[in-house]
Coordinates of C-alpha atoms in Angstrom, one line a residue:
M1 CA 0.0 0.2 -0.1
A2 CA 1.6 3.2 -0.9
T3 CA 2.1 6.1 1.8
E4 CA 1.5 9.5 1.2
G5 CA 5.5 10.3 1.6
L6 CA 8.6 8.8 0.2
R7 CA 11.1 6.5 1.9
D8 CA 14.2 8.1 2.5
L9 CA 15.8 5.4 0.1
E10 CA 13.3 6.8 -2.5
Q11 CA 13.5 10.8 -2.3
D12 CA 17.6 10.0 -2.1
A13 CA 17.5 8.0 -5.4
W14 CA 14.9 11.0 -6.9
R15 CA 16.7 14.1 -5.8
G16 CA 19.9 12.5 -7.2
F17 CA 18.1 11.8 -10.3
L18 CA 17.5 15.4 -10.7
L19 CA 20.3 16.8 -9.5
A20 CA 22.7 14.6 -11.8
H21 CA 20.6 15.7 -14.6
D22 CA 20.4 19.4 -14.2
R23 CA 24.4 19.2 -13.4
L24 CA 25.0 17.5 -16.7
W25 CA 22.6 19.0 -19.1
R26 CA 24.1 22.6 -17.6
A27 CA 27.8 21.1 -18.6
L28 CA 26.8 19.5 -21.5
E29 CA 25.0 22.9 -22.9
A30 CA 27.9 25.1 -21.6
G31 CA 30.4 22.8 -24.0
L32 CA 28.0 23.4 -26.8
A33 CA 27.7 27.1 -26.4
P34 CA 31.0 28.2 -27.8
L35 CA 29.8 26.5 -31.1
N36 CA 26.5 28.3 -30.7
V37 CA 24.3 25.1 -30.5
S38 CA 22.0 24.4 -27.2
M39 CA 21.0 20.7 -26.3
A40 CA 18.0 21.0 -28.4
E41 CA 19.6 22.2 -31.5
Y42 CA 22.3 19.5 -31.3
S43 CA 19.8 16.8 -30.5
V44 CA 17.8 17.5 -34.3
L45 CA 21.0 18.5 -35.9
S46 CA 22.3 14.8 -34.4
L47 CA 19.1 13.0 -35.4
L48 CA 19.7 14.0 -38.6
Y49 CA 23.2 13.3 -39.4
E50 CA 22.5 9.9 -38.4
A51 CA 19.6 9.8 -40.8
G52 CA 22.2 10.5 -43.3
P53 CA 21.6 12.3 -46.9
D54 CA 17.8 11.3 -47.4
G55 CA 17.2 13.1 -44.0
M56 CA 14.0 12.8 -41.6
R57 CA 10.2 13.8 -41.6
M58 CA 9.3 16.4 -39.8
S59 CA 7.0 14.8 -37.6
D60 CA 9.0 11.8 -37.0
L61 CA 11.8 14.6 -35.8
A62 CA 9.5 16.1 -33.8
R63 CA 8.0 13.0 -32.2
R64 CA 11.8 11.4 -31.2
R65 CA 12.5 15.1 -29.8
L66 CA 9.2 14.9 -27.4
M67 CA 8.4 18.5 -28.7
S68 CA 4.4 19.6 -29.9
T69 CA 4.6 20.3 -33.6
G70 CA 4.6 24.0 -33.2
G71 CA 7.8 24.1 -30.1
F72 CA 9.2 22.0 -33.1
T73 CA 8.6 23.8 -36.0
R74 CA 10.3 27.3 -34.3
L75 CA 12.8 25.5 -33.4
A76 CA 13.6 23.8 -37.2
D77 CA 12.4 27.7 -38.0
R78 CA 15.7 28.6 -36.3
L79 CA 17.9 26.0 -37.5
Q80 CA 17.0 26.8 -41.2
N81 CA 17.4 30.2 -40.6
R82 CA 20.9 29.7 -39.6
G83 CA 21.8 27.7 -43.0
L84 CA 21.8 24.6 -41.1
I85 CA 19.2 22.5 -42.3
E86 CA 16.9 22.5 -45.2
R87 CA 12.9 21.5 -45.1
R88 CA 10.9 20.4 -48.5
R89 CA 7.7 18.2 -49.2
S90 CA 8.1 14.8 -48.7
A91 CA 8.5 13.0 -52.0
A92 CA 6.7 10.4 -50.6
D93 CA 3.1 11.6 -50.0
G94 CA 3.8 15.2 -51.0
R95 CA 1.5 16.3 -47.6
G96 CA 4.5 16.4 -45.0
F97 CA 7.7 17.7 -44.9
E98 CA 11.3 16.4 -44.8
A99 CA 14.2 17.8 -43.2
T100 CA 17.7 17.1 -44.2
L101 CA 21.3 18.7 -42.9
T102 CA 23.0 21.3 -45.2
A103 CA 27.0 21.7 -45.6
D104 CA 27.3 24.0 -42.9
G105 CA 25.0 21.9 -40.7
R106 CA 27.1 19.1 -41.5
T107 CA 30.3 20.8 -40.8
L108 CA 28.7 22.0 -37.5
I109 CA 27.3 18.8 -36.2
R110 CA 30.3 17.0 -37.0
R111 CA 32.3 19.7 -34.1
A112 CA 29.4 19.5 -31.8
R113 CA 29.7 15.9 -31.7
R114 CA 33.1 16.2 -31.0
Q115 CA 32.7 18.3 -28.2
H116 CA 29.6 16.6 -27.0
H117 CA 30.9 13.3 -26.9
N118 CA 34.4 14.3 -24.9
D119 CA 32.1 16.1 -22.7
L120 CA 30.1 12.8 -21.8
R121 CA 33.1 11.2 -21.4
E122 CA 34.9 13.6 -19.0
L123 CA 31.6 14.2 -17.3
F124 CA 29.7 11.2 -17.1
F125 CA 31.6 8.1 -18.5
A126 CA 35.1 8.5 -16.9
R127 CA 32.7 8.0 -13.3
L128 CA 31.0 4.9 -14.0
D129 CA 32.9 1.4 -14.9
D130 CA 30.7 -1.0 -17.3
D131 CA 28.9 -2.2 -14.3
H132 CA 27.8 0.8 -13.6
L133 CA 26.8 1.6 -17.3
R134 CA 24.7 -1.4 -17.6
C135 CA 22.9 -1.0 -14.5
L136 CA 22.1 2.2 -15.8
A137 CA 21.2 0.5 -19.1
E138 CA 18.7 -1.7 -17.0
I139 CA 16.8 0.9 -15.3
W140 CA 16.2 3.5 -18.2
D141 CA 14.9 0.3 -19.7
L142 CA 12.8 -0.7 -16.8
L143 CA 11.7 3.0 -16.9
A144 CA 11.4 3.4 -20.5
P145 CA 10.7 0.4 -22.4
A146 CA 11.4 0.0 -26.2
D147 CA 8.0 0.0 -26.8
E148 CA 7.0 3.2 -24.8
S149 CA 9.7 5.5 -26.1
G150 CA 8.9 5.9 -30.1
P151 CA 9.3 3.6 -33.3
A152 CA 10.0 0.1 -32.6
G153 CA 13.9 -0.1 -32.8
E154 CA 14.7 3.1 -31.4
R155 CA 16.5 2.5 -28.5
E156 CA 17.9 -0.6 -30.0
G157 CA 22.1 -0.3 -30.4
R158 CA 22.0 2.9 -28.4
K159 CA 24.4 5.7 -30.0
A160 CA 25.5 8.8 -27.4
R161 CA 23.9 11.7 -29.0

């Protein structure tokens, strides 16, 4: 039976998660700041980089970013205005839109990925051994199973983004 308050262990685990997330997010943002890239922009550019030259449907990008259509459109507008992405009508159905990286977008995301991955190694991975990482991977699978996190297979073969 659930009680109103959290046990000390539950409270410690939850607060620790929130504190670690906040500190890591801020540090990762700071690492990307000299490149004039936010974490949200990095995420979209990285998804497009991984998608290759065909790019991705805008609706898929918004869903993968867990953003509303309107919020994602504003983010995509900023990226397009900076010359980092191009948008075009879908060749498949002519209704939706697809986004691809421009040459400038590819250049920027390559630099940003190097910085981001170095920061992840320093701030996160260097502090954990493989047993810790396996434990975290199992926890994330319990909290966000693949069938609840987006397209099938999206979480398979995890890559540092």
